[in-house]
Coordinates of C-alpha atoms and ligand atoms in Angstrom, one line a residue:
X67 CA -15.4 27.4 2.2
X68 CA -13.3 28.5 -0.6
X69 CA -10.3 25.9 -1.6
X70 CA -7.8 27.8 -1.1
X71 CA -5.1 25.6 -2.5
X72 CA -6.3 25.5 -5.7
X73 CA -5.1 27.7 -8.2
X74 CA -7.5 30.0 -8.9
X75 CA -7.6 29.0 -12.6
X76 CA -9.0 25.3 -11.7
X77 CA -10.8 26.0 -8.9
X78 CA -14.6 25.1 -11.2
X79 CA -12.5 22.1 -12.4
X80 CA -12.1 21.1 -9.1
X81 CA -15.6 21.9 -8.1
X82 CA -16.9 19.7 -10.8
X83 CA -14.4 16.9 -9.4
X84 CA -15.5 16.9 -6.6
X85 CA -19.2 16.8 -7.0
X86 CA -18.3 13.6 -9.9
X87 CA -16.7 11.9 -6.7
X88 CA -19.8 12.9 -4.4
X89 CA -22.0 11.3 -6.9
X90 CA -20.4 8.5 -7.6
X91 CA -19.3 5.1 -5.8
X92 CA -16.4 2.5 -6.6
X93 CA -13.0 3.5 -8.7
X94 CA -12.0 6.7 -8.5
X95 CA -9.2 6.4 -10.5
X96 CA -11.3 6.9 -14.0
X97 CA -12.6 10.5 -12.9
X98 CA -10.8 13.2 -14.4
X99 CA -9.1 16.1 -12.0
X100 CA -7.4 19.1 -12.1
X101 CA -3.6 19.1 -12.9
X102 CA -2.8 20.8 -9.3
X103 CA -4.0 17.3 -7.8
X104 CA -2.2 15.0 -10.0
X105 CA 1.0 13.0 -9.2
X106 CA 3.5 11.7 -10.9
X107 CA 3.9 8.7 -9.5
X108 CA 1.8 5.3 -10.2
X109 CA 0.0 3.3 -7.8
X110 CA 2.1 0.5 -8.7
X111 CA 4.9 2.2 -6.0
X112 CA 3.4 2.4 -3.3
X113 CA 3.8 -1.3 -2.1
X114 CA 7.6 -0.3 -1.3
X115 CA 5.8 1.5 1.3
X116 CA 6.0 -1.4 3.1
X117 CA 9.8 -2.3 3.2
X118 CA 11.1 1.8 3.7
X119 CA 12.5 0.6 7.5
X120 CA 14.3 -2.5 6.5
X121 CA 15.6 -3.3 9.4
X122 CA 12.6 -3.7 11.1
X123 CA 11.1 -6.4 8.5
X124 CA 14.5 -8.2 8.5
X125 CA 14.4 -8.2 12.3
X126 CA 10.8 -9.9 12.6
X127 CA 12.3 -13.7 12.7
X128 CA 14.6 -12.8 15.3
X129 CA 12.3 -12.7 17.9
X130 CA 12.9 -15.5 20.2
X131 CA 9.1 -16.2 21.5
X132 CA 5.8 -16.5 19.5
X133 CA 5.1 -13.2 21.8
X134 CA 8.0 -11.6 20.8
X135 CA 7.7 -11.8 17.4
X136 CA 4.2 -10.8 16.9
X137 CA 5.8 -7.6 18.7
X138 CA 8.1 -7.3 16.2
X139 CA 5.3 -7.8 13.0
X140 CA 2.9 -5.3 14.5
X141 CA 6.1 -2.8 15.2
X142 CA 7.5 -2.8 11.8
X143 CA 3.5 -2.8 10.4
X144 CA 2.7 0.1 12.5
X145 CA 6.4 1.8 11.8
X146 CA 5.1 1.7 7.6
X147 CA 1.9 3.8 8.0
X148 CA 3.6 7.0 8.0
X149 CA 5.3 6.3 5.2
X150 CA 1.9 4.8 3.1
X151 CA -0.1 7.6 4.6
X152 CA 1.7 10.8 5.0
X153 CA 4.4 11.0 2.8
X154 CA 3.0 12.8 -0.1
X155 CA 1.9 15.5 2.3
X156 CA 5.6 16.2 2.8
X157 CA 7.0 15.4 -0.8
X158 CA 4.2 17.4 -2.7
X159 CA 2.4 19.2 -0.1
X160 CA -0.6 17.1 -0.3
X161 CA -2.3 13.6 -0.8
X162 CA -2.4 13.7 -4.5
X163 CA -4.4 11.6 -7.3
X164 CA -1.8 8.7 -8.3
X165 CA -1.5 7.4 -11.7
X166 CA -3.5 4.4 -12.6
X167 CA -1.4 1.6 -13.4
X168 CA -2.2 -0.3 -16.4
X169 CA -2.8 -4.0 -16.8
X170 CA 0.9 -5.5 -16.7
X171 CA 2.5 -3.0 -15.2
X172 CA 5.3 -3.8 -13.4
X173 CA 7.7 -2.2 -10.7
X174 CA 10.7 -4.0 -9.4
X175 CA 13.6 -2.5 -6.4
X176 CA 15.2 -3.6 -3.7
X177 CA 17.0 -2.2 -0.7
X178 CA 20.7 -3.0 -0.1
X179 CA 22.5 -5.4 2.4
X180 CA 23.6 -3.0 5.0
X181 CA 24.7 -3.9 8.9
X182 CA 23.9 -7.8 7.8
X183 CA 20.3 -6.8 7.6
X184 CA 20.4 -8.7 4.0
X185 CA 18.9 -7.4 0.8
X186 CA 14.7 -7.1 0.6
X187 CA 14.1 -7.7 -3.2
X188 CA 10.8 -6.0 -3.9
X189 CA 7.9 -6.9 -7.1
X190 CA 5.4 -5.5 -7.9
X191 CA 2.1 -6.2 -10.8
X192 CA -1.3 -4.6 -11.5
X193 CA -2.9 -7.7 -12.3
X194 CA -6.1 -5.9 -12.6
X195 CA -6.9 -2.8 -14.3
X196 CA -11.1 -3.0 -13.8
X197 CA -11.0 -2.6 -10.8
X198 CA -7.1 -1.7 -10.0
X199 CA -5.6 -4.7 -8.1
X200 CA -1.7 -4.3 -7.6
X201 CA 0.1 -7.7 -6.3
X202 CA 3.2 -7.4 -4.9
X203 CA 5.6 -9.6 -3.2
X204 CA 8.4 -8.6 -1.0
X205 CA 11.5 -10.6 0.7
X206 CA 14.6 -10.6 2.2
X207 CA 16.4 -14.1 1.4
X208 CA 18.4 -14.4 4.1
X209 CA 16.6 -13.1 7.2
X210 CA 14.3 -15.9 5.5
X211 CA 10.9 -13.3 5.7
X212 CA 8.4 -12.7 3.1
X213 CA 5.6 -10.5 2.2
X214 CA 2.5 -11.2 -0.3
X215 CA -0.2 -9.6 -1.1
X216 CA -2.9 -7.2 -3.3
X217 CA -4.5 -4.2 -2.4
X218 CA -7.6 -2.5 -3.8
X219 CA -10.0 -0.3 -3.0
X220 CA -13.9 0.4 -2.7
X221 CA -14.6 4.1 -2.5
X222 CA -17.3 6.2 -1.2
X223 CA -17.9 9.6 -0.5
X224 CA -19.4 10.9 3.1
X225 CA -20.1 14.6 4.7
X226 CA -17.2 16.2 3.1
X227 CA -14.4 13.0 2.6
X228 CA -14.0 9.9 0.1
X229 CA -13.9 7.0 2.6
X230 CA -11.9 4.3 1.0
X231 CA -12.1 0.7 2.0
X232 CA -9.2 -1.3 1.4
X233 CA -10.0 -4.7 -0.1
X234 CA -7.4 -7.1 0.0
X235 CA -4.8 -8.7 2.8
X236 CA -0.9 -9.3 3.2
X237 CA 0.8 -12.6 4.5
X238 CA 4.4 -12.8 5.7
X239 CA 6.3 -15.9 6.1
X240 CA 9.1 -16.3 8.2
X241 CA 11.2 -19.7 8.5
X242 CA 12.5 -20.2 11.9
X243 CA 16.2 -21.6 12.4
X244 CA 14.8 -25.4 12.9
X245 CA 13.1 -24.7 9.5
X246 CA 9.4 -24.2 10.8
X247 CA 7.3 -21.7 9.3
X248 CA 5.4 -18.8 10.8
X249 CA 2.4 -16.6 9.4
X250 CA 1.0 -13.6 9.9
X251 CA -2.2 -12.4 8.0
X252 CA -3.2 -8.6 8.1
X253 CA -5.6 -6.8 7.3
X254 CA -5.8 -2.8 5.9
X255 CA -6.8 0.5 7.8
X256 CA -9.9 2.6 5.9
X257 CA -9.4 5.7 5.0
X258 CA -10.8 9.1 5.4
X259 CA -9.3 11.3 3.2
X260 CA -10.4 14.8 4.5
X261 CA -9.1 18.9 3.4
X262 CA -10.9 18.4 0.1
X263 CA -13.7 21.6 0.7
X264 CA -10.3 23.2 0.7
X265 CA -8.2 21.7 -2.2
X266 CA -5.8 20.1 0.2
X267 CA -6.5 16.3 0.9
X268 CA -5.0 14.5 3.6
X269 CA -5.3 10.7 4.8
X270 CA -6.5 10.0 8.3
X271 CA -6.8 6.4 9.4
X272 CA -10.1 4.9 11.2
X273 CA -11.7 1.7 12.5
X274 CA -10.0 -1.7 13.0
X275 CA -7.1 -3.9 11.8
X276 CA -5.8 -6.9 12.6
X277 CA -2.3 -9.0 12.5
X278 CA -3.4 -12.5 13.1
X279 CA -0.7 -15.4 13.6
X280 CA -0.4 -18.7 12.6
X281 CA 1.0 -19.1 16.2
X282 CA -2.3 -18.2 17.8
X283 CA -1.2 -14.3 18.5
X284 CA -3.7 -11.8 17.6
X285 CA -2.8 -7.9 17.1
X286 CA -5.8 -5.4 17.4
X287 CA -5.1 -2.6 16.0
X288 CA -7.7 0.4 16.3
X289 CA -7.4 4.1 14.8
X290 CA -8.8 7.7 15.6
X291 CA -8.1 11.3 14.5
X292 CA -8.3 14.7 15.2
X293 CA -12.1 15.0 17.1
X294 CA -12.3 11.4 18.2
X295 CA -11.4 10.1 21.6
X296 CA -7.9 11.3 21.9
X297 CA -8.5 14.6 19.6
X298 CA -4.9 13.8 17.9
X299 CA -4.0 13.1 14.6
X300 CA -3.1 9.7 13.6
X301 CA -3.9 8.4 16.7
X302 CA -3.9 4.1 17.4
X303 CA -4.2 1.8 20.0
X304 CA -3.2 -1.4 19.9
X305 CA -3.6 -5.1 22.0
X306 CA -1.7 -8.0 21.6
X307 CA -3.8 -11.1 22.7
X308 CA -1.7 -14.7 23.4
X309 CA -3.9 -17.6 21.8
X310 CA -5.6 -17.9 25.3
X311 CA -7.6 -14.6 24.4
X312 CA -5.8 -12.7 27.5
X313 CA -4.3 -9.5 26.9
X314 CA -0.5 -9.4 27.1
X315 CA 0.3 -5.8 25.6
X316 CA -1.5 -2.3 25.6
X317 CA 0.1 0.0 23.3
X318 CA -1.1 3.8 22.9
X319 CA 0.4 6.4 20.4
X320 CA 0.6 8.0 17.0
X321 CA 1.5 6.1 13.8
X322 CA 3.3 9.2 12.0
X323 CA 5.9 9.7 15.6
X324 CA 6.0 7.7 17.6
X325 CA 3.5 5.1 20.6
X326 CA 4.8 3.6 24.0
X327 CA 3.4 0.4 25.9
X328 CA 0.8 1.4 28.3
X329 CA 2.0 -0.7 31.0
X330 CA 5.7 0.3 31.7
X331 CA 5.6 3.5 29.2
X332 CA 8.3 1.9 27.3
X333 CA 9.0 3.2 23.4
X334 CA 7.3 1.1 21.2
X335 CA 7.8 2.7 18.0
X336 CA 9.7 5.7 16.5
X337 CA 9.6 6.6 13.2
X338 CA 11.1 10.1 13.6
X339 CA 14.6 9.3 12.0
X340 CA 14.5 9.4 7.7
X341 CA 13.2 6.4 6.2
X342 CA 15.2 4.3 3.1
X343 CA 13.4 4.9 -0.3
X344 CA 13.8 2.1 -2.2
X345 CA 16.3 1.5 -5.1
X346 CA 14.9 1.2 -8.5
X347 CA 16.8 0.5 -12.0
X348 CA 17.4 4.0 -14.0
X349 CA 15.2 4.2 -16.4
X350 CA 17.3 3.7 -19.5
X351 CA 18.2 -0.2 -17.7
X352 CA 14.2 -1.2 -17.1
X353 CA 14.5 -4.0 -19.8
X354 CA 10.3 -4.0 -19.7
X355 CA 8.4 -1.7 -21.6
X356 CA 5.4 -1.8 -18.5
X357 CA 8.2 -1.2 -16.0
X358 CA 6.3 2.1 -14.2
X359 CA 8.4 4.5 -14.4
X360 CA 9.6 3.7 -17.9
X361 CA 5.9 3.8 -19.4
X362 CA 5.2 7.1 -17.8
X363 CA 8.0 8.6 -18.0
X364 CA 6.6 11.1 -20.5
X365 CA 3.8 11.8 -18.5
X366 CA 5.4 12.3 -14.8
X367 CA 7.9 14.9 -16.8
X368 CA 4.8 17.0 -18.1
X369 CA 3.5 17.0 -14.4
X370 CA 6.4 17.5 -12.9
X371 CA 7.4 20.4 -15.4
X372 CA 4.1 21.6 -15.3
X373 CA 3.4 21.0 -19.0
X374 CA -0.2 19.4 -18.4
X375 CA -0.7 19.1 -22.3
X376 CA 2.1 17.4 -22.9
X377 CA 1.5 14.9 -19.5
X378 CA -2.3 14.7 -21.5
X379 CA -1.2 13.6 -24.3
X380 CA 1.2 11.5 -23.4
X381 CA -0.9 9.8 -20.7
X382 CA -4.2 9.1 -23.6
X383 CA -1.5 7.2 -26.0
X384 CA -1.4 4.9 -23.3
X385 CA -4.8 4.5 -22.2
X386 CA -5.5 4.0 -26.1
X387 CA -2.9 2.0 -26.8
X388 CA -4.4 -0.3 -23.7
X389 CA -7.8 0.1 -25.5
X390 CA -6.3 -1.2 -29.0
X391 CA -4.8 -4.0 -26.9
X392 CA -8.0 -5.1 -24.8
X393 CA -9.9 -5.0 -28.3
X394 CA -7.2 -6.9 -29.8
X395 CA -7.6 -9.7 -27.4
X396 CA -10.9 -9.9 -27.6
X397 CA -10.6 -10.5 -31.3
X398 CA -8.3 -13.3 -30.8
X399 CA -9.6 -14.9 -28.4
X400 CA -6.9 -14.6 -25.6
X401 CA -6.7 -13.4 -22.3
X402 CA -3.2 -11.0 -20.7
X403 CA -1.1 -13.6 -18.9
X404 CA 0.3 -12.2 -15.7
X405 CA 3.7 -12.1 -15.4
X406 CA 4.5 -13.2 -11.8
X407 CA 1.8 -13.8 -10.1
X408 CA -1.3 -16.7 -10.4
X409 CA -4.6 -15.5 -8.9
X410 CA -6.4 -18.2 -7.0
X411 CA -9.8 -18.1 -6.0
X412 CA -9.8 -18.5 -2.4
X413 CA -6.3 -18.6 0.0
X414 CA -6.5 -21.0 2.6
X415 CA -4.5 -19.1 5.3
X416 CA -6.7 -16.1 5.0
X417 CA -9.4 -18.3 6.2
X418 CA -7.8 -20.1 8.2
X419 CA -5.5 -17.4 10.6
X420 CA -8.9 -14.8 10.0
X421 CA -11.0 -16.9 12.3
X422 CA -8.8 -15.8 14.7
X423 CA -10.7 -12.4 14.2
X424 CA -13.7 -13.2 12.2
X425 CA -12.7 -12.1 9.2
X426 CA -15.2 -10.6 7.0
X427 CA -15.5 -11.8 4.4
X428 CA -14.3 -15.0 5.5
X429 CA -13.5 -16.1 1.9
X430 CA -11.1 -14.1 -0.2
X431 CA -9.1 -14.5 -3.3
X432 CA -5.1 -13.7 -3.5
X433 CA -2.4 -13.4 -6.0
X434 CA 0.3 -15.6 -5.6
X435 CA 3.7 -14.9 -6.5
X436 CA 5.8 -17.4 -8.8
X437 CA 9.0 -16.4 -8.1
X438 CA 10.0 -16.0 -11.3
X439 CA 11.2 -11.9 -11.0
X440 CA 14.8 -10.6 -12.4
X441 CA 16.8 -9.3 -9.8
X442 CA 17.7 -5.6 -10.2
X443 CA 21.0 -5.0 -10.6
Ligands
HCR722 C1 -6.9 6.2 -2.0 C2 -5.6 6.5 -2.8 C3 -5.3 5.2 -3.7 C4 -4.9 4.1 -2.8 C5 -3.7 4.4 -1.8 C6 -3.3 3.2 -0.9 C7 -4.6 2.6 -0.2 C8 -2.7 2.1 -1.8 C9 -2.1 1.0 -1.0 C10 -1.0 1.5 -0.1 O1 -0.4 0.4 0.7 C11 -1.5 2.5 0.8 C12 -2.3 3.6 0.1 C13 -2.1 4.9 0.4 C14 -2.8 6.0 -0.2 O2 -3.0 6.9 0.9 C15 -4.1 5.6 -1.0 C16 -4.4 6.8 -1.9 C17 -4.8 8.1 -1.4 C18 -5.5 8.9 -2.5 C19 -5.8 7.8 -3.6 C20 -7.1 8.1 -4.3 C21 -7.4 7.1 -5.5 C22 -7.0 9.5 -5.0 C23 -8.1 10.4 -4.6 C24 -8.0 11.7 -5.2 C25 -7.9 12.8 -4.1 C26 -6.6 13.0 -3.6 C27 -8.7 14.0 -4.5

């Protein structure tokens, strides 16, 4: 097959990239690739993925059942995935390689009060940069509903597409009126990212995820693609179980338009209007030298301008000033101290809301968030 998106002039750089990924298990973020497949923008963005419909996330703790507001996690959780796995296709044409945060790095924004929705302050921290880990916490104050989590990934490569798993999990919190707290734990889609024979990734989603509830409501949520049983794209199916194990909700439809219940053929979700990118200080206010786009602001001009010597160079001062750094601490003894987030070694409502679907692994660590963050002005 010959790529055709590729520029002809790194089509053997791409070649070689993609037999270093075909050989080659875990992060994929060290490999080097072509400058036609690099973007501009860090991992260390993408949790505000998660908050681009903020209406939806402020509506969650207005549900007035248990049953109605697992509805309302699993619609604004399924009204995100076009946004985390689609949207560079339509800003840049393609899934593209994202820059690898560095340890520390940091990404704050929020999204404004608008039709008493609130404000949705969002944080964000690589806390690891062996194997990339990004924390991030997200919440809206006075809809009283929170989001923590970390995401990383696991790579391997299979026919002609990486598979990524995504380690990691997310917990929202909402306070109810009489004060009483409600959790939801989820779980991440894996990815197939296919179109690489011909130079133009793209993400499809497969297998299972779940929403589980402290209230005893379980979300199922399962995924298909082109060639599988419904031969669309970005196909799902979801169930929503009440805490007797009976099926209450059928829902059929595509992540990236839009799903209906199965039952009554209601609208479930539509994510066909424009979505609300989230606000970020310009760059000359980010008061942190590791705020994202102040670090590589050097860098994403060189790609974005198409000077890939200058995005080169600029991008090895930083990965050797991180170098100097790590050696640094070595010498002395010390260890980087996260800024807003404490990592603990196993979370107790992971385990205890996964049994609901037999998490594997039953046991995992988290980040959690110290609420310590300046608010962006
Ligand atoms: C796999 C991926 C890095 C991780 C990205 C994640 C999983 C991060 C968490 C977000 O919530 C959702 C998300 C969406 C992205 O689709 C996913 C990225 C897609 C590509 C990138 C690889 C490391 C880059 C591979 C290089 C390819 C394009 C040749």
């Amino acid at each position: 097959t010959e790529p055709v998106a590729v520029p002809p002039a790194q089509r053997s750089s791409w070649t070689s990239f993609l037999k270093a990924i075909a050989s080659f298990s875990g992060d994929l973020s060290s490999l080097t690739a072509p400058p036609f497949i690099l973007s501009p923008v860090s991992l260390t963005e993408f949790p505000a993925y998660w908050c681009e419909r903020p209406a939806l996330f402020a509506a969650i703790p207005e549900g007035k059942t248990n049953e109605e507001r697992a509805l309302a996690v699993l619609k604004w959780f399924i009204s995100t995935l076009k946004g985390q796995y689609t949207s560079r296709n339509e800003t840049m044409g393609m899934e593209k390689k994202p820059l690898n945060p560095v340890l520390g790095e940091l990404f704050y924004g929020y999204w404004p009060d608008k039709d008493g929705r609130g404000r949705t302050d969002l944080v964000v921290e690589q806390v690891s940069h062996h194997p990339p880990i990004t924390a991030y916490y997200i919440a809206n104050e006075t809809k009283k509903v929170a989001l923590q989590g970390h995401n990383a990934q696991k790579t391997s490569f299979s026919g002609a597409s990486i598979i990524v798993k995504q380690i990691g999990h997310a917990t929202l919190t909402i306070t109810l009126p009489d004060g009483k707290k409600e959790q939801y734990l989820m779980t991440l889609p894996r990815l197939v990212i296919a179109g690489l024979l011909m130079g133009s990734p793209y993400i499809e989603l497969s297998e299972t995820s779940y929403i589980a509830s402290s209230t005893g409501w379980l979300s199922t949520i399962e995924y298909s693609g082109r060639g599988y049983f419904s031969g669309k794209a970005h196909t799902f199916k979801a169930t929503v179980t009440a805490p007797s194990g009976q099926t209450i909700h059928t829902i059929d439809g595509q992540w990236d338009t839009t799903s209906k219940f199965r039952k009554t053929g209601a609208e479930f979700t539509n994510v066909l209007s424009p979505k609300e990118e989230v606000t970020v200080a310009p760059i000359e206010a980010q008061q942190d030298a590791f705020e994202s786009r102040k670090l590589w602001e050097k860098v994403a001009q060189g790609i974005r301008g198409g000077d890939f010597e200058m995005a080169s160079r600029e991008k090895s001062k930083i990965e050797n000033e991180q170098r100097q750094r790590r050696k640094d601490e070595v010498a002395k003894g010390e260890k980087w101290a996260l800024k807003h987030f404490v990592r603990v070694e196993s979370d107790p409502e992971y385990e205890q809301m996964g049994r609901l679907f037999n998490a594997q692994p039953p046991i995992e660590d988290t980040y959690v968030f110290q609420h310590n963050a300046p608010p962006v002005a």
